[in-house]
Short mmCIF file of C-alpha atoms and ligand atoms in Angstrom, two decimals:
data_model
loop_
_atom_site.label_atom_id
_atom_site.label_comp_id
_atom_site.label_asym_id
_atom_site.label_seq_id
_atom_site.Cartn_x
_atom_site.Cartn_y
_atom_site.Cartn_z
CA UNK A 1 18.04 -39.28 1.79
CA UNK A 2 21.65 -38.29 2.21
CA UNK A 3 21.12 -34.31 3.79
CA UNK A 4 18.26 -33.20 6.45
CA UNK A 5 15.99 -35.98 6.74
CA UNK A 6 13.20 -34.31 8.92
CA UNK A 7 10.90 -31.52 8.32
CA UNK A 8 12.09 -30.09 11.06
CA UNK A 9 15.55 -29.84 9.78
CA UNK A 10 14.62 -28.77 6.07
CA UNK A 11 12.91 -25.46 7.82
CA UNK A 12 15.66 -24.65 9.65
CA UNK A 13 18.00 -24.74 6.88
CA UNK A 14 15.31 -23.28 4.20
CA UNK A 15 14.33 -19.93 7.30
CA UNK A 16 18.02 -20.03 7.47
CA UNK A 17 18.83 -19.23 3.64
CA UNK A 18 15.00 -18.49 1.89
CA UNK A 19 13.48 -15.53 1.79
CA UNK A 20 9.69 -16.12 1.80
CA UNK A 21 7.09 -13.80 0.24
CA UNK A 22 4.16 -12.69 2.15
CA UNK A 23 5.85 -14.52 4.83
CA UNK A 24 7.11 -13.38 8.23
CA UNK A 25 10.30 -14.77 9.11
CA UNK A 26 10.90 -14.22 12.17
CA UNK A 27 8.29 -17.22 12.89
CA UNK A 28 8.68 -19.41 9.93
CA UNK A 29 10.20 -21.83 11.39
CA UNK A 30 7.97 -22.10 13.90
CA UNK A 31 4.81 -22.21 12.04
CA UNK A 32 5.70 -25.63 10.96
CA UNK A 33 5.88 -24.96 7.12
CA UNK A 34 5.39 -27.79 4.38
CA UNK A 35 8.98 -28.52 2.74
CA UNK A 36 8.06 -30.21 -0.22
CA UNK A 37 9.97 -32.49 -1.70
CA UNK A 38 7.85 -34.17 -4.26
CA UNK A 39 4.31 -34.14 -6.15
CA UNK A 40 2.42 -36.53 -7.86
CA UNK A 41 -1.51 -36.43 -9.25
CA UNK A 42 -3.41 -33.54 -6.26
CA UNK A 43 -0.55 -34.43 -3.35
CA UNK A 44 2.53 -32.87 -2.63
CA UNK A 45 4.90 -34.85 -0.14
CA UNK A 46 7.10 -33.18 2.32
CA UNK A 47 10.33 -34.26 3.33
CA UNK A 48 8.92 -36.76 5.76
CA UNK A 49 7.04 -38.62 2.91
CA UNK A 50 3.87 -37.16 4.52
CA UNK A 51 1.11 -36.83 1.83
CA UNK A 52 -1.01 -33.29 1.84
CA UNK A 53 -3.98 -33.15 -0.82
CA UNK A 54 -3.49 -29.69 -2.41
CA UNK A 55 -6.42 -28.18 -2.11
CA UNK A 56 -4.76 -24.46 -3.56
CA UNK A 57 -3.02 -25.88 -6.61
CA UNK A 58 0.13 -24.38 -5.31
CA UNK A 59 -1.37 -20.87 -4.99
CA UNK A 60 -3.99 -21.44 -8.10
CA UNK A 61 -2.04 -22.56 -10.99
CA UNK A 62 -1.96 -26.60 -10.63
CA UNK A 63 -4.51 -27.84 -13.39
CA UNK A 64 -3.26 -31.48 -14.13
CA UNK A 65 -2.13 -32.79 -11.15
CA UNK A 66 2.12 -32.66 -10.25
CA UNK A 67 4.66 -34.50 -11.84
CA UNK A 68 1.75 -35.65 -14.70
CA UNK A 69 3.23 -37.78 -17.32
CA UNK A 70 2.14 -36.30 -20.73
CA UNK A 71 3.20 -32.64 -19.39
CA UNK A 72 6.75 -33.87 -17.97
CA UNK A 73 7.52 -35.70 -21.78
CA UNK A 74 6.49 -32.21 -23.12
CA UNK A 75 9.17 -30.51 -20.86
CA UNK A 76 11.86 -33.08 -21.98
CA UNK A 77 11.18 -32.95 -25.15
CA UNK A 78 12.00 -29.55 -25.56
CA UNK A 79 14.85 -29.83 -23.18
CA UNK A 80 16.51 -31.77 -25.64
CA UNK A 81 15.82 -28.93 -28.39
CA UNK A 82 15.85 -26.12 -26.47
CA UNK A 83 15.42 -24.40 -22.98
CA UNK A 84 15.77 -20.71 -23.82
CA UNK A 85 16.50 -18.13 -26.24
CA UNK A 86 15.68 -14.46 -26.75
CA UNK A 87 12.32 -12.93 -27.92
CA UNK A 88 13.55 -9.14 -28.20
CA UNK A 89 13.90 -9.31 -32.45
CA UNK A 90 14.07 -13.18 -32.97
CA UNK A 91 11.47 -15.78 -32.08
CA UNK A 92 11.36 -19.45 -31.33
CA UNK A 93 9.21 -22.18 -32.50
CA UNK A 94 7.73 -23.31 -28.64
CA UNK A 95 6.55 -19.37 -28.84
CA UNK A 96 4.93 -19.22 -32.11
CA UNK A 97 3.23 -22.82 -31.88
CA UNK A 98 1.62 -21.30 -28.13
CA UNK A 99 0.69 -18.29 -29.42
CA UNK A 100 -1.08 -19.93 -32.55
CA UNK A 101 -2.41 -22.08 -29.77
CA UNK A 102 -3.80 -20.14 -27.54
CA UNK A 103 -5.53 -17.77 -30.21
CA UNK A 104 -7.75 -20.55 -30.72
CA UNK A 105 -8.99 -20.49 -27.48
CA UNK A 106 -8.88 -16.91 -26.09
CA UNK A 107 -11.72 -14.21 -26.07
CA UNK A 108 -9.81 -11.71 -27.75
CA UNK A 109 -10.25 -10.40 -31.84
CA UNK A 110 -6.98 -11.62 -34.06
CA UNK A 111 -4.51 -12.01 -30.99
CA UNK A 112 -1.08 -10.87 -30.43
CA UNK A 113 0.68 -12.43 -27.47
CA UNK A 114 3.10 -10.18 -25.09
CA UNK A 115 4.96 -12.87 -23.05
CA UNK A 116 6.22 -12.63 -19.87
CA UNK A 117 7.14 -14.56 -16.54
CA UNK A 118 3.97 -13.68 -13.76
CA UNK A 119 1.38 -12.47 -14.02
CA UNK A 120 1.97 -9.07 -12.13
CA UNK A 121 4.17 -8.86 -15.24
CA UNK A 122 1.51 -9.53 -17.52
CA UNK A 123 -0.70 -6.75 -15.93
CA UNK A 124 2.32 -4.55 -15.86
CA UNK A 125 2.44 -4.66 -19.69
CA UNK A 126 -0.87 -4.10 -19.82
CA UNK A 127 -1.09 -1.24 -18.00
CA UNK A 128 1.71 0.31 -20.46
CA UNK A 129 0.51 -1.36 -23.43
CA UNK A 130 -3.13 0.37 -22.55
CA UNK A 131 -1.01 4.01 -21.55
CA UNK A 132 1.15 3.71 -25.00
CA UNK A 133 -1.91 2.72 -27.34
CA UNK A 134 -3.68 6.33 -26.59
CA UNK A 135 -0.01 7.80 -26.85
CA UNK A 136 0.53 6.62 -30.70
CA UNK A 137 -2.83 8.04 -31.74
CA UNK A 138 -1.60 11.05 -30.47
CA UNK A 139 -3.71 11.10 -27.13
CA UNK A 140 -1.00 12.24 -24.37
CA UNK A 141 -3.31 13.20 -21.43
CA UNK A 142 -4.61 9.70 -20.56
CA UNK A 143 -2.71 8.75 -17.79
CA UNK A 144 -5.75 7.25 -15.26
CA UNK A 145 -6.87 3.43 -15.16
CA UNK A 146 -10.47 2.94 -13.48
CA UNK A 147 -9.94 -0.31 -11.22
CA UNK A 148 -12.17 -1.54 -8.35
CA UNK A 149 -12.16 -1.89 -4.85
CA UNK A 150 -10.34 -4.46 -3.38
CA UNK A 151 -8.62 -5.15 -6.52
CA UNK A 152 -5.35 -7.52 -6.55
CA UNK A 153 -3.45 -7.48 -9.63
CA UNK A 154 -0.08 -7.87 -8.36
CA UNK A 155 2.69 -6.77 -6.53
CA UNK A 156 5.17 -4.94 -9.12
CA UNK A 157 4.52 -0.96 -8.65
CA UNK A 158 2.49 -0.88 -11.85
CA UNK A 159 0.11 -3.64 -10.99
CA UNK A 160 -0.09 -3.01 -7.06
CA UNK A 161 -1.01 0.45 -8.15
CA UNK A 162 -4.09 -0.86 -10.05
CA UNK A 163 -4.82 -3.09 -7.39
CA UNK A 164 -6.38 -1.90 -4.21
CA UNK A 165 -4.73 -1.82 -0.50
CA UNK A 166 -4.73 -4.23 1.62
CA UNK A 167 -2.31 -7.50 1.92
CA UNK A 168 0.01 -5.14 4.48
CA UNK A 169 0.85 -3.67 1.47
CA UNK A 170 -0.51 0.21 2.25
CA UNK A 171 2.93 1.68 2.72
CA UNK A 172 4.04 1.42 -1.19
CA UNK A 173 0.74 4.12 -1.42
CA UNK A 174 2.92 6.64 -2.07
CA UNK A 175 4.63 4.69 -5.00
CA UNK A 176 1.40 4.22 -6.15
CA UNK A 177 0.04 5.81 -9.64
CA UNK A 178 -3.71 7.54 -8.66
CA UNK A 179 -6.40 5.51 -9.99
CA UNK A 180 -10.20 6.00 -10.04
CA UNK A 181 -11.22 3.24 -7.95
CA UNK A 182 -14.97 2.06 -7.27
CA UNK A 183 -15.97 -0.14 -5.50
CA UNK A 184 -15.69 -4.45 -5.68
CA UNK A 185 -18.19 -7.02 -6.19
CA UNK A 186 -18.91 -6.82 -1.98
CA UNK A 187 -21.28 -4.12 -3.19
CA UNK A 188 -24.12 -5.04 -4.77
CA UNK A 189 -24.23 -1.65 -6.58
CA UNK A 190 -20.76 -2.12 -7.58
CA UNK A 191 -21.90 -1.75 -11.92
CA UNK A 192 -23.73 0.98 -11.10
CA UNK A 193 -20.64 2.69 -9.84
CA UNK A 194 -18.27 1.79 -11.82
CA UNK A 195 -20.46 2.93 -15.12
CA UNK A 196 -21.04 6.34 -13.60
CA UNK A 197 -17.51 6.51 -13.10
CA UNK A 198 -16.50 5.85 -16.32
CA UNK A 199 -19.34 8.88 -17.47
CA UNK A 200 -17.76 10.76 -15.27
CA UNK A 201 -13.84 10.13 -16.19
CA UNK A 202 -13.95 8.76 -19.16
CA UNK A 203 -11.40 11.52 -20.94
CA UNK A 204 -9.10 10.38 -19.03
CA UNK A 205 -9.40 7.02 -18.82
CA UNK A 206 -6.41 4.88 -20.58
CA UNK A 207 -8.03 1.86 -19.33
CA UNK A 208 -10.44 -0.14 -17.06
CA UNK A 209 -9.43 -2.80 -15.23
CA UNK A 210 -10.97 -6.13 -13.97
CA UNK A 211 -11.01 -9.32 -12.76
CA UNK A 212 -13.78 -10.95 -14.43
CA UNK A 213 -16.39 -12.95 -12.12
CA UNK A 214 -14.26 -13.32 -9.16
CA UNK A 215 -11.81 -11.31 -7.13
CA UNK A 216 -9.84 -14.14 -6.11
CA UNK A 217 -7.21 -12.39 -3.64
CA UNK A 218 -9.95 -10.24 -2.33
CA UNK A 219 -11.09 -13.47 -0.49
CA UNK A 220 -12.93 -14.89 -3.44
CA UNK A 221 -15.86 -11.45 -3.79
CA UNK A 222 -17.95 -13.20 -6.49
CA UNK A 223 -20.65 -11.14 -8.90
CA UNK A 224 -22.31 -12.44 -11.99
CA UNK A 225 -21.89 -12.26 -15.89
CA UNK A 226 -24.36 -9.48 -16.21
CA UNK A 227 -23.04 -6.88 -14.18
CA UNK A 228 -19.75 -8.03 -15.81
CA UNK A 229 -20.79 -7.49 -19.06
CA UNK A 230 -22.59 -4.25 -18.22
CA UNK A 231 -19.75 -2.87 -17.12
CA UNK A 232 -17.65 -4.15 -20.52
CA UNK A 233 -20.30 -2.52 -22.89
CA UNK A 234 -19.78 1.12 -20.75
CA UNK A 235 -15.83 0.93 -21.03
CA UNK A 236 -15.99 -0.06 -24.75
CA UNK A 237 -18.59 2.08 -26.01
CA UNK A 238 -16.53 4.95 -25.12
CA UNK A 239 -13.81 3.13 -26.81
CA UNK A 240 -11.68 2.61 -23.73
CA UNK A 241 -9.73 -0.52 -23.54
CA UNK A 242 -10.81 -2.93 -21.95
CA UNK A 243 -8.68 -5.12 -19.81
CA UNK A 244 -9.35 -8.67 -17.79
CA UNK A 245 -6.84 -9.98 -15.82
CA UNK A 246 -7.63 -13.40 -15.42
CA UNK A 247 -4.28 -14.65 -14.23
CA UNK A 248 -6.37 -16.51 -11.83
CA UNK A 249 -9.51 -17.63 -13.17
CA UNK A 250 -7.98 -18.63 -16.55
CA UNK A 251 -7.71 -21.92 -17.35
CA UNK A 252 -11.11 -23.54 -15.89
CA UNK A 253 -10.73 -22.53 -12.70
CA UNK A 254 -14.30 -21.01 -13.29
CA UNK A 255 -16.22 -23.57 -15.00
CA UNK A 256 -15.27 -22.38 -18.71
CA UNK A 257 -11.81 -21.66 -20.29
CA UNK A 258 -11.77 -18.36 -19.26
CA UNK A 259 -14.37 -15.91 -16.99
CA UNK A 260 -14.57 -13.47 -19.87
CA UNK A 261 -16.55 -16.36 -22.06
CA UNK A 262 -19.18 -17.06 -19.39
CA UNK A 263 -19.81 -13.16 -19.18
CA UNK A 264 -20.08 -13.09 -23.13
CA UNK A 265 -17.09 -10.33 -22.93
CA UNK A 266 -14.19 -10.13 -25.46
CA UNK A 267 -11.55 -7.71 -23.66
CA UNK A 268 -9.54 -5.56 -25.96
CA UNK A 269 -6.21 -6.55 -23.50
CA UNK A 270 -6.11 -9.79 -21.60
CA UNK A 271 -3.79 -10.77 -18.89
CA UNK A 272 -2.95 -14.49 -18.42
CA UNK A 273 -0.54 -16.27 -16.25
CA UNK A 274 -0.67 -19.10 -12.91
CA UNK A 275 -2.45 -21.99 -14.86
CA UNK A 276 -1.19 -21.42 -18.53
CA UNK A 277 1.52 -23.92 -17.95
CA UNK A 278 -0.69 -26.04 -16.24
CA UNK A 279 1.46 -25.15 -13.03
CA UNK A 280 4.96 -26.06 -14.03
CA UNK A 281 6.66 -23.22 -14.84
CA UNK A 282 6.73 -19.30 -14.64
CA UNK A 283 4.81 -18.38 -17.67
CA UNK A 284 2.52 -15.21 -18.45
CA UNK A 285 0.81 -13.28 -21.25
CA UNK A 286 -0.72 -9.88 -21.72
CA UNK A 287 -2.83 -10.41 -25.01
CA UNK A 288 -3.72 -7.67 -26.95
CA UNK A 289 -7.00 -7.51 -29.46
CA UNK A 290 -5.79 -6.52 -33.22
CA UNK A 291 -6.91 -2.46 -32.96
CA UNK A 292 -4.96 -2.29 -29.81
CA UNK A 293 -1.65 -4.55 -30.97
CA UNK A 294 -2.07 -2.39 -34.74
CA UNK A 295 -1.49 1.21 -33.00
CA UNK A 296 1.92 0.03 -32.20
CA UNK A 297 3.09 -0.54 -36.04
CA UNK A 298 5.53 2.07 -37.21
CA UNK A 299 9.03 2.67 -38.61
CA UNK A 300 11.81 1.04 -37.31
CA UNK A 301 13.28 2.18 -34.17
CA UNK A 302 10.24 4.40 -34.19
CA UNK A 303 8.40 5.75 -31.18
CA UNK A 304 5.42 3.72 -32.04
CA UNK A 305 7.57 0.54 -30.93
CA UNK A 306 6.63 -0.94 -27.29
CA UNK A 307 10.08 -0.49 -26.00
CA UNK A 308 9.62 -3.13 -22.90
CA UNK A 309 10.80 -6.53 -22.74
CA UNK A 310 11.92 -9.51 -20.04
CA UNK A 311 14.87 -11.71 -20.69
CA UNK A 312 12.38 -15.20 -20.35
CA UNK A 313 10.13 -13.95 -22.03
CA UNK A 314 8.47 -16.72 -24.14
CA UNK A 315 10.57 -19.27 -22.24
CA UNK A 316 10.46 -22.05 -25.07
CA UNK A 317 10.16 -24.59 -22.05
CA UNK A 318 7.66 -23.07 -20.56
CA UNK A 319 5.85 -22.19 -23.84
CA UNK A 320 6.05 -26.17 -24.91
CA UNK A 321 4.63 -26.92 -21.81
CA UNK A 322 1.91 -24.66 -22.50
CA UNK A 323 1.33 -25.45 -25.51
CA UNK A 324 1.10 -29.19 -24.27
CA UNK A 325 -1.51 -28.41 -21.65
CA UNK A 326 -3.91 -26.61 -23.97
CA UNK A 327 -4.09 -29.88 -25.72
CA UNK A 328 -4.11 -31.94 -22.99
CA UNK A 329 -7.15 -29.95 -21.17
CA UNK A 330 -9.28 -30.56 -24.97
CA UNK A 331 -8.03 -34.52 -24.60
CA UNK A 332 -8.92 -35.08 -21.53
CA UNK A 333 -12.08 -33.09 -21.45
CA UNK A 334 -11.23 -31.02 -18.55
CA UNK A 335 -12.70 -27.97 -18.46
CA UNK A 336 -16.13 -29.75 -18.88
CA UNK A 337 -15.16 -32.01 -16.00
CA UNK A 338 -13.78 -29.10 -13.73
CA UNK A 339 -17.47 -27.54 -13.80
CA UNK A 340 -18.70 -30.89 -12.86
CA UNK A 341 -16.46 -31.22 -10.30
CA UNK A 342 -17.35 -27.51 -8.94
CA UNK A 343 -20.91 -28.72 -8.70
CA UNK A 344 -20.01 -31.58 -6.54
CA UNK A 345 -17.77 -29.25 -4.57
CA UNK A 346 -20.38 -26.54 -3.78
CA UNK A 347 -22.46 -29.87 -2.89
CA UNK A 348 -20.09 -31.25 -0.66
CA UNK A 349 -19.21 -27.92 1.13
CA UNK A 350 -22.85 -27.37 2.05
CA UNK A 351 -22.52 -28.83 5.53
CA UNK A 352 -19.55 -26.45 6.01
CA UNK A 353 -21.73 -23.52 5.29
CA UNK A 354 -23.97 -24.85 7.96
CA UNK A 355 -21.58 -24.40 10.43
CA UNK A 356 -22.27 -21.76 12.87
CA UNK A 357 -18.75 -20.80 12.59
CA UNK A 358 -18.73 -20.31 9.14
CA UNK A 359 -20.02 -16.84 7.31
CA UNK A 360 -20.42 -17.63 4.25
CA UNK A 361 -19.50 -20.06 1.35
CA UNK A 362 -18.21 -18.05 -1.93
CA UNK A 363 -17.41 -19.87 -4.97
CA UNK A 364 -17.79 -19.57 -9.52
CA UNK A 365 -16.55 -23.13 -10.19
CA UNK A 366 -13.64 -24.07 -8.80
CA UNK A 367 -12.82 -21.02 -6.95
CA UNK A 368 -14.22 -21.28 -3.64
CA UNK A 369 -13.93 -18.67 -0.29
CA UNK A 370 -14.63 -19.84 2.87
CA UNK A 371 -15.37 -17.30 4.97
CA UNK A 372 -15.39 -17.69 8.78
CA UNK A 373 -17.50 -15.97 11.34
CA UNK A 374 -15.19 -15.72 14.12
CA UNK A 375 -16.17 -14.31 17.59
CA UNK A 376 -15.96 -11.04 18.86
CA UNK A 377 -12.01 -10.81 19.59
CA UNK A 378 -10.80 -14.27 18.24
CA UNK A 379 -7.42 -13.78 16.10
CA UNK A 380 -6.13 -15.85 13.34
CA UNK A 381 -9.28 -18.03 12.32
CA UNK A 382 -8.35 -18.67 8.89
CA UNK A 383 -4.98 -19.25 9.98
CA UNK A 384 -5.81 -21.78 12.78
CA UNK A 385 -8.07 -23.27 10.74
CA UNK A 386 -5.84 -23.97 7.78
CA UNK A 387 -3.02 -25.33 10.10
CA UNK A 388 -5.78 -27.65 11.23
CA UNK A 389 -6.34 -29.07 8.10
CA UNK A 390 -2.65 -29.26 6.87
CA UNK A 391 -2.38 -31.41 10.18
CA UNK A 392 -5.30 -33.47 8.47
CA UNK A 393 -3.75 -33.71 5.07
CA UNK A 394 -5.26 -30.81 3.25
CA UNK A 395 -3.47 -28.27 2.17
CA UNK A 396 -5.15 -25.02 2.52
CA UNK A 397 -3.97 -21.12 3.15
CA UNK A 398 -5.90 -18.58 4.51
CA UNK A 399 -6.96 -14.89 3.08
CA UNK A 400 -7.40 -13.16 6.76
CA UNK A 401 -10.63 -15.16 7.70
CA UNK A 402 -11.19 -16.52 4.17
CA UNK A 403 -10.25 -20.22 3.72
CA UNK A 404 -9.93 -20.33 0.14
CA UNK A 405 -10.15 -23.96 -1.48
CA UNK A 406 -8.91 -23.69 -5.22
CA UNK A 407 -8.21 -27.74 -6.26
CA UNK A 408 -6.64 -28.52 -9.57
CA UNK A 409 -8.94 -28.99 -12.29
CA UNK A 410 -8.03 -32.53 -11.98
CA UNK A 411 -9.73 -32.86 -8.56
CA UNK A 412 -11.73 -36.18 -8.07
CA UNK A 413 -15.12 -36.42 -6.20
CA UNK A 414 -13.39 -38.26 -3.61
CA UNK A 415 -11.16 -35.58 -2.74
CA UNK A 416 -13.25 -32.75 -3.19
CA UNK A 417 -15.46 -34.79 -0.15
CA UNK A 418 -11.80 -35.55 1.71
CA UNK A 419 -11.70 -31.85 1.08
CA UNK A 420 -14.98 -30.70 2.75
CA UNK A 421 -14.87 -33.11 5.49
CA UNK A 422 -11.53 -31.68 6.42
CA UNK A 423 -12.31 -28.45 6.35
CA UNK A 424 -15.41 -28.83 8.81
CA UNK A 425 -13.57 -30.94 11.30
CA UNK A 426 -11.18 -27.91 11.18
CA UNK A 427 -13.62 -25.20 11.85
CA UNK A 428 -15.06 -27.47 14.39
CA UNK A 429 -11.80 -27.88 16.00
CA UNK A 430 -11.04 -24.28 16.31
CA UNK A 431 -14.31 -23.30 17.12
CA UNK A 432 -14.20 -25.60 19.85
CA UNK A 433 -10.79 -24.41 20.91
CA UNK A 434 -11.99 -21.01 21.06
CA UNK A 435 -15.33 -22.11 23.31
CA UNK A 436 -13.01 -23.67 25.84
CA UNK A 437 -10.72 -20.99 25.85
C1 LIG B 501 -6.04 -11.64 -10.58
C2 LIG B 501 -4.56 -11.71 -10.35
N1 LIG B 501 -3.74 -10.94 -11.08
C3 LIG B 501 -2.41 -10.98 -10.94
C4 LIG B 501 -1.84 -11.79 -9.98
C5 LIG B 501 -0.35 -11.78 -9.81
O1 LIG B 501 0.19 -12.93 -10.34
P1 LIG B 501 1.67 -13.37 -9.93
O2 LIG B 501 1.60 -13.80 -8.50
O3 LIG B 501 1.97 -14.51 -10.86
O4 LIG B 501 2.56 -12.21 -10.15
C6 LIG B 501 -2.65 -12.59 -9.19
C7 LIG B 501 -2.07 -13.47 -8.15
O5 LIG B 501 -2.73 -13.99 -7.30
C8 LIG B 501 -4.06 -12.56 -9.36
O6 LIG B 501 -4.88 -13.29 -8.61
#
């Protein structure tokens, strides 16, 4: 290695020129931050050629593994063809061959595929997409989205506005668009709620918005298919869109393709994003059901069009590595392995519910929350505890006092035990930290 051979030196350099999201950096160097320089199967490796298993699939969208052979001849393939070119009047092959791809697999009637680059984006689109389909029928006055309590749908102004607070992110309220917001799946009434709410506003609704089964960013809230597909039946029978964002729990992370299946939903707008490329590159979708894409057809030029549009969008190298993973999830029989390997995990993080020092467990498949039970006055549990287990090997980041532990669907029962034995010792060490403090 020819330039900064230490961790140590990488951070300085990378607080000296990065800017970090979610990140304060007036301590990132400090904090002792992973610099990765490689991956390969579930481990990154830092610049030291220290091995961490990663346990968050790189913030939720590893499914594969890094580096994984099959997807990186898929990327060169098309590198060789193509990188990028324009979807604003013209298409592209990698597009069309993804979007014929993924309507074979997604929960949505004859669908049309909006592409973007994250999956705030893809929300964002849906929230204008849901505003503009009410607006071409002539319906002007529905301006209000019915979203749920500790909602997190992203962080452009549209999405963060459907999302809840929370995340230090309160002080963009006032650039936030007023929603009807009821509560999340903390409360166990929370379908009761949100169906009397939609009684109550549904002329003005121009959409409901969920995350389907889990509210990942909420510190993995969890609820069940029924409720779920209670709440899907009230929204559509008054003919209000429907939309799922399952930017996070897409892809297997829940023990099926996608949540909306194991609730027996089929949304009239879906959002997708994180593990559509498998975790390789910045790829997102906001897919619309037929009725809803239809309202959009018009004259030329005319105001039925959806004028909106991203200059990546349908990346052809991300959309042939997209296209590459759907296949290679079917080959490899992943998503039926992922729910067997959620099993094992929920097994294997039993002992780490035992702990006194641990809350409660949280998980739907893969997705798993952690929460601590901290004393009266401790700080920073999740925090401490995380850095304990990077210090082990396991790569693992904190919601506030939620440990969440998201492994690729690739996962093996060895790790998902390296995984839960980690995470224990951790607790235990900063439990025991705390006693003696
Ligand atoms: C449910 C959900 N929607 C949207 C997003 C935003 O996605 P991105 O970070 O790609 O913009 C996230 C990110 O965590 C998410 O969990």
């Amino acid at each position: 290695m020819t330039e900064g051979s230490t961790a140590g030196e990488w951070a300085r350099r990378d607080a000296a020129a990065v800017w970090h999201g979610f990140t304060q950096m007036a301590v990132y160097e400090q904090s002792t931050p992973v610099i990765v320089e490689r991956g390969e199967g579930n481990y990154l490796y830092d610049t030291d050629g220290r091995r961490y298993l990663d346990a968050i699939s790189s913030l939720w969208v590893t499914t594969l593994g890094h580096a994984d052979r099959d997807l990186n001849r898929a990327a060169r393939d098309q590198l060789d063809l193509i990188s990028h070119s324009t979807l604003l009047g013209n298409g592209n092959v990698a597009a069309v061959r993804l979007a014929e791809a993924l309507a074979e697999v997604v929960p949505v009637t004859e669908p049309h595929f909006l592409f973007a680059s994250d999956g705030a984006t893809a929300v964002e689109q849906a929230v204008k997409i849901a505003f503009q389909y009410w607006h071409n029928q002539g319906v002007t006055d529905r301006t209000a989205y019915l979203a749920l309590g500790q909602a997190y749908h992203g962080d452009s102004v549209g999405s963060l506005s459907v999302g809840d607070g929370g995340f230090g992110t309160d002080l963009f309220d006032p650039l936030r668009f007023p929603v009807v917001r009821t509560p999340g799946y903390d409360d166990p009434d929370w379908v009761a709620k949100a169906v009397a709410a939609v009684d109550e506003h549904h002329p003005t609704l121009a959409a409901a918005v969920i995350e389907p089964l889990v509210q990942g960013a909420a510190g993995m809230l969890v609820t069940d298919p029924e409720p779920v597909a209670a709440f899907a039946a009230a929204v559509q029978a008054r003919g209000i869109p429907l939309v799922c964002d399952e930017v996070a729990t897409g892809f297997g992370r829940t023990g099926a393709m996608f949540a909306s299946e194991l609730c027996g939903i089929r949304p009239d707008i879906m959002c997708l994003g994180k593990g559509i490329t498998g975790g390789y590159l910045p790829l997102s979708a906001t897919v619309a059901a037929s009725h809803v894409y239809e309202a959009f057809l018009g004259e030329d030029l005319g105001p039925r069009t959806f004028y909106h549009g991203h200059s990546y969008s349908g990346n052809a190298l991300a959309c042939a590595v997209a296209a590459r993973h759907l296949e290679l999830l079917a080959e490899r029989g992943l998503i039926e392995r992922a729910a067997i390997a959620a099993e094992r995990l929920g097994a294997a993080l039993d002992a780490v519910a035992a702990l006194d020092a641990v809350k409660e467990v949280r998980r739907r498949g893969l997705m798993t929350g952690v929460e601590l039970d901290p004393p009266p006055g401790a700080s920073r549990w999740g925090r401490k505890v995380c850095a304990a287990a990077v210090r082990a090997g396991v790569l693992l980041r904190p919601l506030g006092d939620v440990v969440v532990v998201m492994p690729p669907l690739s996962i093996t029962d060895a790790e998902i035990d390296t995984i839960a034995r980690t995470l224990a010792a951790a607790v235990d060490e900063v439990a025991a930290e705390e006693a003696s403090a």
